[in-house]
Amino acid sequence: MARTLMKGNHAAVYGAVMAGCTAYYGYPITPASEIAEGAAEIFPKLNRTFLQAESEIAAINMVYGAAGSGRRVMTASSGPGISLKMEGLSYCAGSALPCVVVDVMRGGPGLGNIGPEQSDYNQVVKGGGHGNYRNLVLAPNSCQEMCDFTMLAFDLADRYRNPVFVLTDGVIGQMMEAVELPKPVTHIPDRSEWAVCGTPLNKNLINSIYLDLDDLERWNMALDAKYRSVKENEVRYEEYLMDDAKIAVVGYGCVSRVLRSTVEMARARGIKVGLFRPITLFPFPEKQIRAFADRGVEKVLTVELSTGQLVDDVNLSLQGTLKSDLYYRVGGNVPSALEILNRISELYGV
Amino acid sequence: MEKKTVLRKPAGFLDVYKHKPGAEKDRTHYCPGCGHGILHKLIAEAMEDLEIIDDTIIISPVGCSVFAYYYFDGGHFQVPHGRAPAVGTAVSRANPDKIVISYQGDGDLAAIGGNNILQAANRGESIAVFFVNNAIYGMTGGQMAPTTLEGQVTTTTPYGRNPATDGLPLRMAEIINQLEAPTFVARVSLHNPANIRKTRAAVRQALQNAKEHKGFQFVEVLSMCPSGWKQTPVNCLKWIEEKMLPIFPLGTLRDRSAEATPVVRPEPVLEPGKVLEKLGLTEDKSRGFARGTVAEEYSEMSIRIAGFGGQGIMSTGQILAQVAMEYGYNVSWLPSYGPEMRGGTANCSVNIQDDTIGGAEAVSPNMVIAMNRPSMEKFEKTMVEGGSLIYNSTLVEISPSRTDIKAFPVPITGLANELGDIRVQSVVGVGAYAAVTGMFRPEDIIEMLPQFFKGKNKSIIDLNASAVRAGYDYVKNNF
């Protein structure tokens, strides 16, 4: 199919459409609003539901209703809106409902600003709402990946019956690139076993309440087993010139693109820097980062648009095996490739 | 409709309450004297008599009726506190041929979920809402509800509800009745047999309408809570009669059952061929322009375009990216965004290259198109040595300070004015870029104009074609 120039936010809408998402429930917020606007334009052409909810809370509960009814469903927002959705997300995970949420991160805390940040990392990657649950989290760094990962998110959501996040930032959401649209799916997994749907009505129960203490403990253990299986099977990452790297830079989303330029500038100066880019943030590529030392990496620099959220996971993965540093910019600022290279030179005397 | 179902458990209830933990799977969890059981039975009977048991989806809230799903036959959702109307909205849209019942208490519906019920009612969602008003929070142990009466003692109003600090009871049926969309709005009571009969009729009207998919039904039911009120069941009946009825008058506030039209929702399109057809994606519209010879210095472009808001800065960048894409380049376009977007100036970054594009912002561009003086002064400094600066000499009356870059003063605004429309200055800029870099042929840009100006008439397209030529020719003739 032809390549089309489009914003990352619009690419996410096409990913959802091609994945057979039949309902979008959302609330406007910069810099994610183009996702709602795109869905508002496209979904009605296919008799699919677009509804501008009265609040972020209503939107995620509509997602809960549609998912429980066996539909592929999506919502999108940014920091403050994602905070509001947390209770509903906990219910989705607690009721084992597949759904997709796109978070186009902006500056925080509080109202912050609409510039790009990555400060929703903890609230999205660690769960965020109450109870023992995790979201699967995919981190695209291009408009093509906004489309492809949104589509993939629906498959993962179905496979694990769990919320899946597409976690990106204002840069990737707002920028335009050529996107090759994928073909629409031909098959959506059957959900009649658990969903409230079908004719005659499938008399299932969508529920997350377990009054009996042992029942709830068993359910938590089942969720835990699910997340272990996710960690075993769904780790995704990308490397650039890591094979002979002495210094590994770690970053995701728009930062990983800048880091690619940093690596090229460093190599031009003869400094052996390689890029390690986690694509899944949960599951986190722990084993791959733990293996850095064995591959000859000597230093690790994590670069993020948050004051030390990603680096916690990098350090947990490294288990103290390597010197690990953090460089961050926040408030809507994105570091330049040269700025990061200068930091590398300062830190490591290269 | 008026089939009598009495003196036995209605078929709308499950035979055995299988979801209920513990040994007692044949009785409800409600307290003696509570009204929920009566209302449950009226609903279950109506489900049987209307023959909708296999088509009913019941939404259980948070509150005493959190376990409504123990008892009713049908499909079930248990949902977050107050959100039943939001969940119900999506459930009814996903299952347009089913009957969706939202069963809520007063804290759930009128306090934490107040906005959700208003908005769902206002949209006229196909949901039948049964709202149990017992003027108290039952499940959490007798705290104040939005419907708690003036002076009523609860665990959070130990001195009685004080209107000066706690407000007065909310009359939800009257509030819902202010909205245009709802079909049926009634307030009924469970405190004596005569009123239970009226409740029975209201429940059946609401469910009959729901069966016919006639939009939003709202039945407020005054109900007893001996545990929360700390009164005997018999006193509770009297308390409703004497205390609640004056504040919450009974009756049908609205009945548009006869004239309401059923909600129809067509099936979503999922078949891949139809999806592509409906979205106009069946044919490959890419042009695949052949590249000419491009000088080495222009083979990999990092471009900053900047000017006043309204000078078409964003669209200049988008056109460059679109055209380059048709020549097979990797492209990116990033708008000025976030903290940069201040003071009425605008800028965007465009990258055009064969390799994978890294950072999308043109931090050190090899091309700047400056449409006004502040933009030139700001971004000239950022350019790489040997880069090219196209600046709008109509508005920029100074020369660039850098001597290690190539400067192309082009009277972009002037050329647009000569064509009679200042709005074409962005396209003049594109033409100038094409001439400086040799990256695009002007006729290729012109071929794409109808795509950039979708829905515009031929004279606008022609005007822009002239603008491309004007920018292109100016550079060719002067440098």
XYZ file of N, CA and C in Angstrom, chain A residues 1-5 7 14 17-22 25 30-31 42 45-55 57-59 61-69 71 87-88 91 95 97 104-106 113-116 169-172 174-179 181-186 188 196-209 211-212 215 254 257-261 264 331-338, chain B residues 14 18-19 21 52-58 60 62 66-67 69-70 73-81 83-99 112 115-117 119-120 123 125 265-276 278-279 281 283-286 317-319 321-322 324-335 337-339 341-342 353 355-361 363-364:
612
model
N 0.841 -1.203 0.000
C 0.000 0.000 0.000
C 0.878 1.256 0.000
N 0.339 2.327 -0.507
C 1.111 3.560 -0.658
C 1.504 4.134 0.705
N 2.558 4.941 0.694
C 2.936 5.633 1.924
C 2.173 6.959 1.993
N 1.703 7.271 3.175
C 0.954 8.514 3.379
C 1.647 9.322 4.463
N 1.763 10.629 4.227
C 2.355 11.490 5.248
C 1.284 11.787 6.287
N 0.446 12.476 10.825
C 0.910 12.635 12.201
C 0.913 11.282 12.907
N -5.303 4.864 12.503
C -5.327 3.873 11.423
C -4.947 2.482 11.932
N -8.043 1.153 13.452
C -9.051 0.812 12.424
C -8.684 -0.513 11.758
N -7.412 -0.658 11.405
C -6.986 -1.873 10.710
C -7.027 -3.088 11.638
N -6.916 -2.845 12.936
C -6.971 -3.945 13.909
C -8.398 -4.385 14.206
N -9.376 -3.709 13.610
C -10.769 -4.095 13.853
C -11.349 -3.504 15.121
N -10.768 -2.395 15.567
C -11.329 -1.680 16.718
C -12.673 -1.082 16.298
N -13.738 -1.415 17.009
C -15.055 -0.925 16.580
C -15.570 0.214 17.450
N -13.659 5.667 22.581
C -14.236 6.553 23.585
C -13.117 7.429 24.130
N -4.477 18.039 24.790
C -3.236 18.228 24.042
C -2.123 17.483 24.777
N -1.234 16.791 24.096
C -1.079 16.675 22.638
C -1.620 15.375 22.053
N -13.009 9.025 11.056
C -12.934 7.743 10.347
C -13.963 6.718 10.836
N -17.472 6.396 9.268
C -17.500 5.905 7.887
C -17.628 4.386 7.843
N -17.279 3.732 8.948
C -17.302 2.271 9.010
C -18.365 1.774 9.993
N -19.341 2.623 10.282
C -20.395 2.302 11.262
C -19.824 1.927 12.627
N -18.617 2.386 12.892
C -18.036 2.077 14.192
C -18.328 3.236 15.140
N -18.227 2.976 16.428
C -18.632 3.976 17.419
C -17.503 4.937 17.741
N -17.757 6.225 17.593
C -16.912 7.242 18.203
C -17.781 8.019 19.164
N -17.329 8.182 20.394
C -18.091 8.996 21.325
C -17.141 9.856 22.153
N -17.399 11.154 22.150
C -16.641 12.037 23.039
C -17.285 11.966 24.408
N -16.582 11.317 25.316
C -17.121 11.084 26.648
C -17.152 12.370 27.450
N -17.923 12.359 28.548
C -18.041 13.548 29.383
C -16.801 13.764 30.246
N -15.976 12.756 30.369
C -14.759 12.883 31.175
C -13.830 11.737 30.828
N -12.750 9.774 32.994
C -13.231 8.657 33.807
C -14.353 7.930 33.055
N -15.259 8.708 32.488
C -16.339 8.084 31.707
C -15.756 7.321 30.528
N -14.751 7.914 29.877
C -14.181 7.277 28.688
C -13.621 5.901 29.005
N -14.409 3.996 31.467
C -15.492 3.085 31.841
C -16.305 2.642 30.626
N -16.389 3.489 29.618
C -16.999 3.076 28.360
C -16.119 2.001 27.691
N -14.813 2.190 27.800
C -13.892 1.169 27.291
C -14.160 -0.161 28.002
N -14.350 -0.086 29.301
C -14.655 -1.280 30.112
C -15.926 -1.962 29.590
N -16.949 -1.145 29.321
C -18.220 -1.693 28.831
C -18.089 -2.320 27.454
N -17.378 -1.643 26.562
C -17.226 -2.171 25.205
C -16.355 -3.423 25.204
N -15.276 -3.394 25.991
C -14.376 -4.556 26.057
C -15.124 -5.751 26.636
N -15.905 -5.502 27.685
C -16.681 -6.582 28.285
C -17.748 -7.119 27.358
N -18.142 -6.283 26.402
C -19.117 -6.713 25.398
C -18.434 -7.406 24.220
N -15.927 -6.276 22.277
C -15.474 -5.437 21.159
C -14.013 -5.054 21.338
N -8.428 4.276 37.946
C -9.368 3.360 38.599
C -9.974 2.405 37.576
N -10.384 2.989 36.445
C -11.007 2.171 35.394
C -10.040 1.145 34.831
N -9.846 -1.752 37.088
C -11.017 -2.628 36.876
C -10.844 -3.473 35.610
N -10.706 -7.385 35.820
C -11.754 -8.179 35.171
C -11.225 -8.885 33.923
N -10.000 -7.713 31.008
C -10.574 -7.207 29.763
C -9.475 -6.658 28.853
N -0.073 9.925 24.965
C 0.867 10.826 24.313
C 1.338 11.793 25.390
N 2.505 11.498 25.967
C 2.907 12.170 27.206
C 3.248 13.646 27.017
N 2.874 14.435 28.026
C 3.160 15.863 28.085
C 3.843 16.188 29.407
N 2.767 21.374 31.220
C 2.574 22.061 29.939
C 2.355 21.019 28.855
N 2.237 21.486 27.612
C 1.900 20.546 26.537
C 3.131 20.079 25.770
N 4.312 20.448 26.259
C 5.533 19.966 25.625
C 5.731 18.482 25.880
N 6.663 17.878 25.128
C 6.875 16.435 25.297
C 7.627 16.126 26.591
N 5.160 10.135 23.194
C 5.324 11.490 23.702
C 4.849 12.495 22.657
N 4.779 13.744 23.089
C 4.263 14.797 22.221
C 4.983 14.892 20.891
N 6.275 14.611 20.865
C 7.012 14.702 19.599
C 6.475 13.672 18.605
N 6.406 12.440 19.034
C 5.989 11.366 18.116
C 4.508 11.530 17.743
N 2.878 14.391 17.512
C 2.643 15.590 16.697
C 3.400 15.579 15.374
N 4.472 14.808 15.289
C 5.266 14.862 14.052
C 4.585 14.090 12.932
N 4.985 14.426 11.710
C 4.469 13.700 10.546
C 5.609 12.940 9.893
N 5.279 11.735 9.451
C 6.215 10.933 8.662
C 5.417 10.112 7.664
N 6.135 9.511 6.739
C 5.479 8.619 5.791
C 5.086 7.340 6.515
N 3.840 6.948 6.340
C 3.351 5.724 6.980
C 2.785 4.806 5.902
N 0.327 2.045 5.426
C -0.779 1.489 6.207
C -0.832 -0.028 6.038
N -1.009 -0.729 7.157
C -1.129 -2.187 7.075
C -2.508 -2.581 6.541
N -2.644 -3.838 6.184
C -3.958 -4.337 5.723
C -4.861 -4.587 6.931
N -6.167 -4.428 6.748
C -7.071 -4.713 7.870
C -7.015 -6.194 8.265
N -7.217 -6.458 9.549
C -7.210 -7.855 10.005
C -8.402 -8.608 9.424
N -8.200 -9.896 9.213
C -9.292 -10.722 8.683
C -9.981 -11.498 9.791
N -10.694 -11.761 14.165
C -10.590 -11.291 15.547
C -10.914 -12.474 16.447
N -19.800 -10.561 27.481
C -21.251 -10.437 27.523
C -21.700 -9.972 26.139
N -21.969 -10.932 25.288
C -22.308 -10.588 23.913
C -22.985 -11.794 23.271
N -23.294 -11.681 22.003
C -23.790 -12.831 21.253
C -25.290 -12.939 21.229
N -25.781 -13.800 20.358
C -27.224 -14.034 20.243
C -27.479 -15.523 20.246
N -28.278 -16.107 21.146
C -28.824 -15.379 22.296
C -27.704 -14.955 23.238
N -28.035 -14.025 24.087
C -27.041 -13.399 24.944
C -26.214 -14.430 25.699
N -24.912 -14.225 25.636
C -24.013 -15.061 26.403
C -24.045 -14.572 27.847
N -24.483 -15.428 28.761
C -24.736 -14.938 30.125
C -23.491 -14.963 30.987
N -22.483 -14.245 30.543
C -21.242 -14.177 31.295
C -21.286 -13.051 32.313
N -20.254 -13.029 33.155
C -20.147 -12.013 34.202
C -18.794 -11.324 34.093
N -18.830 -9.995 33.948
C -17.601 -9.202 33.959
C -17.473 -8.609 35.355
N -16.411 -8.963 36.051
C -16.392 -8.721 37.488
C -14.975 -8.737 38.033
N -14.723 -7.937 39.069
C -13.410 -8.014 39.710
C -13.541 -8.124 41.226
N -14.732 -8.461 41.726
C -14.919 -8.562 43.177
C -14.856 -10.028 43.605
N -15.151 -11.708 47.253
C -15.316 -11.487 48.687
C -14.471 -12.445 49.506
N -14.379 -13.659 49.031
C -13.623 -14.672 49.767
C -12.120 -14.371 49.658
N -10.173 -16.739 47.506
C -10.502 -16.583 46.078
C -9.723 -15.416 45.479
N 10.837 9.387 21.574
C 11.547 10.393 20.782
C 13.004 10.495 21.181
N 15.413 8.377 19.161
C 15.777 8.900 17.833
C 16.953 9.864 17.948
N 16.886 10.719 18.983
C 17.999 11.643 19.202
C 19.259 10.840 19.516
N 19.086 9.774 20.310
C 20.240 8.952 20.696
C 20.875 8.293 19.480
N 20.075 7.949 18.504
C 20.624 7.370 17.275
C 21.581 8.379 16.615
N 21.151 9.636 16.589
C 22.031 10.677 16.042
C 23.284 10.837 16.905
N 25.754 8.186 16.061
C 26.442 8.457 14.800
C 27.518 9.523 14.972
N 10.218 19.379 31.311
C 9.549 20.664 31.124
C 9.141 20.897 29.682
N 9.328 19.907 28.845
C 9.011 20.058 27.424
C 10.255 20.165 26.571
N 11.431 20.228 27.228
C 12.686 20.292 26.482
C 13.132 18.905 26.056
N 13.700 18.842 24.850
C 14.281 17.595 24.354
C 15.765 17.866 24.129
N 16.641 17.027 24.654
C 18.071 17.290 24.464
C 18.464 17.072 23.006
N 19.497 17.791 22.576
C 19.991 17.557 21.226
C 21.040 16.448 21.272
N 21.320 15.897 20.085
C 22.295 14.810 19.998
C 23.654 15.267 20.513
N 24.029 16.496 20.182
C 25.329 17.015 20.590
C 25.395 17.209 22.100
N -32.092 -16.355 38.904
C -31.448 -17.662 38.753
C -32.059 -18.639 39.756
N -25.507 -18.958 42.045
C -24.209 -19.653 41.957
C -23.020 -18.746 42.254
N -23.155 -17.452 41.962
C -22.018 -16.560 42.191
C -21.891 -16.151 43.660
N -21.018 -16.376 47.373
C -20.170 -17.272 48.167
C -20.927 -17.796 49.387
N -37.606 -11.336 28.055
C -36.333 -10.700 27.701
C -35.155 -11.255 28.518
N -35.390 -12.370 29.206
C -34.339 -12.898 30.092
C -33.052 -13.175 29.316
N -33.202 -13.728 28.112
C -32.011 -14.084 27.333
C -31.387 -12.890 26.633
N -32.009 -11.737 26.744
C -31.516 -10.552 26.031
C -31.191 -9.387 26.957
N -31.123 -9.662 28.254
C -30.933 -8.560 29.203
C -29.520 -8.578 29.797
N -28.922 -7.389 29.797
C -27.609 -7.211 30.419
C -27.813 -6.288 31.615
N -27.382 -6.754 32.780
C -27.607 -6.000 34.013
C -26.282 -5.462 34.546
N -24.393 -3.975 37.646
C -24.442 -3.834 39.098
C -23.465 -2.748 39.527
N -21.672 -0.029 42.657
C -21.065 -0.194 43.973
C -22.054 0.382 44.986
N -24.370 -4.052 44.786
C -23.164 -4.507 44.095
C -23.307 -5.975 43.686
N -24.101 -6.714 44.468
C -24.262 -8.140 44.174
C -25.538 -8.457 43.414
N -25.836 -9.065 40.557
C -25.536 -10.138 39.597
C -25.665 -11.534 40.207
N -25.696 -11.627 41.547
C -25.928 -12.941 42.163
C -27.282 -13.512 41.716
N -30.958 -13.628 36.194
C -30.494 -14.336 35.014
C -30.101 -13.245 34.000
N -29.247 -13.577 33.030
C -28.852 -12.569 32.043
C -27.351 -12.378 32.039
N -26.872 -11.439 31.229
C -25.448 -11.104 31.196
C -25.176 -10.029 32.231
N -23.958 -10.016 32.764
C -23.695 -9.117 33.893
C -22.386 -8.347 33.801
N -22.456 -7.111 34.250
C -21.269 -6.314 34.515
C -21.345 -5.837 35.952
N -20.239 -5.943 36.675
C -20.123 -5.221 37.942
C -19.147 -4.093 37.624
N -19.470 -2.870 38.044
C -18.727 -1.718 37.532
C -18.232 -0.787 38.649
N -17.289 0.103 38.320
C -16.798 1.059 39.329
C -17.910 1.991 39.840
N -17.684 2.531 41.011
C -18.661 3.348 41.721
C -19.130 4.542 40.862
N -20.236 4.649 37.816
C -19.956 4.658 36.375
C -20.906 3.798 35.553
N -21.944 3.258 36.183
C -22.853 2.375 35.445
C -23.395 3.024 34.162
N -23.764 4.319 34.176
C -24.290 4.891 32.925
C -23.223 4.976 31.824
N -21.958 5.192 32.215
C -20.886 5.236 31.218
C -20.647 3.841 30.656
N -20.556 2.865 31.552
C -20.390 1.484 31.087
C -21.595 1.084 30.233
N -22.789 1.428 30.734
C -24.017 1.073 30.011
C -24.071 1.681 28.623
N -23.541 2.886 28.495
C -23.480 3.543 27.183
C -22.767 2.650 26.172
N -21.585 2.173 26.574
C -20.797 1.354 25.651
C -21.416 -0.027 25.465
N -22.006 -0.565 26.536
C -22.614 -1.897 26.427
C -23.800 -1.843 25.461
N -24.602 -0.789 25.564
C -25.782 -0.713 24.688
C -25.365 -0.442 23.242
N -24.274 0.299 23.064
C -23.828 0.548 21.696
C -23.175 -0.689 21.089
N -22.548 -1.508 21.940
C -21.949 -2.745 21.433
C -23.001 -3.834 21.232
N -24.083 -3.734 21.984
C -25.158 -4.729 21.906
C -26.493 -4.032 21.637
N -26.621 -3.406 20.454
C -27.799 -2.555 20.233
C -29.126 -3.317 20.238
N -29.075 -4.641 20.081
C -30.321 -5.399 20.085
C -30.648 -5.967 21.461
N -29.878 -5.596 22.497
C -30.121 -6.117 23.847
C -30.772 -5.057 24.731
N -31.219 -5.514 25.893
C -31.807 -4.610 26.884
C -30.764 -4.387 27.969
N -21.146 10.370 43.382
C -19.898 10.157 42.622
C -20.170 10.035 41.121
N -22.345 13.225 37.189
C -22.165 13.675 35.804
C -22.478 12.558 34.819
N -22.089 11.332 35.172
C -22.295 10.223 34.242
C -23.776 9.989 33.959
N -24.610 10.096 35.004
C -26.040 9.851 34.769
C -26.632 10.980 33.926
N -25.126 12.891 31.711
C -24.668 12.869 30.320
C -25.280 11.702 29.552
N -25.397 10.555 30.205
C -26.010 9.408 29.522
C -27.477 9.709 29.230
N -27.723 12.137 26.360
C -27.483 11.514 25.050
C -28.619 10.595 24.654
N -29.143 7.583 25.836
C -28.637 6.218 25.668
C -29.752 5.198 25.922
N -28.841 1.056 15.291
C -27.384 1.187 15.091
C -26.921 0.138 14.088
N -26.404 0.596 12.924
C -25.973 -0.363 11.910
C -24.745 -1.156 12.342
N -24.573 -2.316 11.758
C -23.433 -3.191 12.058
C -22.115 -2.535 11.637
N -21.090 -2.613 12.465
C -19.783 -2.065 12.059
C -19.221 -2.787 10.827
N -18.537 -2.037 9.991
C -17.881 -2.619 8.819
C -16.525 -3.171 9.251
N -16.322 -4.476 9.050
C -15.064 -5.115 9.445
C -14.396 -5.859 8.295
N -15.172 -6.187 7.259
C -14.618 -6.974 6.148
C -13.510 -6.149 5.479
N -12.273 -6.720 5.381
C -11.120 -5.922 4.943
C -11.335 -5.156 3.630
N -11.899 -5.825 2.639
C -12.113 -5.154 1.352
C -13.015 -3.939 1.496
N -14.065 -4.102 2.268
C -15.017 -2.992 2.476
C -14.380 -1.867 3.274
N -13.551 -2.221 4.259
C -12.874 -1.199 5.070
C -12.029 -0.312 4.162
N -11.231 -0.954 3.291
C -10.352 -0.183 2.409
C -11.162 0.662 1.446
N -14.270 1.849 1.847
C -14.926 2.975 2.539
C -13.929 4.076 2.911
N -12.685 3.702 3.118
C -11.681 4.697 3.496
C -10.921 5.234 2.288
N -8.919 3.646 0.258
C -7.527 3.184 0.277
C -7.276 2.050 -0.717
N -6.748 2.185 -4.018
C -5.727 2.377 -5.062
C -4.479 3.061 -4.512
N -3.368 2.693 -5.099
C -2.083 3.289 -4.738
C -1.963 4.636 -5.440
N -2.028 5.702 -4.652
C -2.003 7.044 -5.251
C -0.592 7.636 -5.289
N 0.423 6.831 -4.938
C 1.761 7.409 -4.906
C 2.263 7.673 -6.319
N 6.327 23.506 5.293
C 7.059 22.309 5.714
C 6.370 21.028 5.277
N 5.055 21.011 5.405
C 4.323 19.792 5.033
C 4.419 19.531 3.532
N 4.379 20.614 2.744
C 4.477 20.431 1.286
C 5.862 19.892 0.922
N 7.796 18.085 2.742
C 7.871 16.679 3.167
C 7.080 15.774 2.220
N 5.903 16.244 1.823
C 5.048 15.431 0.927
C 5.719 15.211 -0.412
N 8.922 15.479 -1.165
C 10.136 14.660 -1.010
C 9.778 13.183 -0.874
N 8.673 12.918 -0.172
C 8.232 11.534 -0.012
C 7.961 10.893 -1.374
N 7.398 11.684 -2.278
C 7.082 11.153 -3.614
C 8.345 10.908 -4.433
N 9.459 11.523 -4.022
C 10.747 11.234 -4.664
C 11.450 10.057 -3.967
N 10.769 9.457 -3.009
C 11.311 8.259 -2.360
C 12.225 8.514 -1.180
N 12.245 9.738 -0.676
C 13.074 10.023 0.502
C 12.349 9.619 1.791
N 13.133 9.389 2.843
C 12.552 9.370 4.185
C 12.339 10.824 4.596
N 11.207 11.101 5.195
C 10.904 12.484 5.563
C 10.324 12.537 6.978
N 10.529 13.680 7.626
C 9.802 13.938 8.876
C 9.455 15.423 8.933
N 8.366 15.707 9.594
C 7.916 17.092 9.804
C 7.531 17.222 11.260
N 8.088 18.232 11.919
C 7.774 18.429 13.343
C 7.386 19.882 13.562
N 6.205 20.139 14.051
C 5.792 21.532 14.259
C 6.463 22.135 15.483
N 6.284 23.450 18.896
C 5.384 22.698 19.724
C 5.776 22.926 21.166
N 4.785 22.946 22.041
C 5.061 23.094 23.457
C 5.665 24.451 23.768
N 6.723 24.490 24.571
C 7.232 25.764 25.082
C 7.733 26.701 23.984
N 6.133 27.431 21.377
C 5.008 28.039 20.685
C 4.538 29.276 21.446
N 5.315 30.325 21.357
C 4.962 31.543 22.088
C 5.113 32.742 21.177
N 15.980 12.746 3.811
C 17.223 12.000 3.606
C 16.924 10.547 3.255
N 18.833 7.951 4.650
C 19.039 7.150 5.857
C 17.857 7.312 6.816
N 17.835 6.435 7.809
C 16.837 6.555 8.870
C 16.992 7.917 9.551
N 15.890 8.576 9.810
C 15.932 9.895 10.437
C 16.027 9.734 11.951
N 16.996 10.395 12.543
C 17.142 10.356 14.004
C 16.244 11.403 14.636
N 16.834 12.293 15.420
C 16.062 13.366 16.045
C 15.336 14.177 14.980
N 14.048 14.460 15.215
C 13.242 15.108 14.174
C 13.405 16.620 14.174
N 13.887 17.177 15.267
C 14.037 18.620 15.300
C 15.329 19.019 14.585
N 17.979 20.784 14.783
C 18.754 21.523 15.781
C 19.878 22.299 15.096
N 20.562 21.652 14.141
C 21.638 22.293 13.370
C 21.327 22.137 11.893
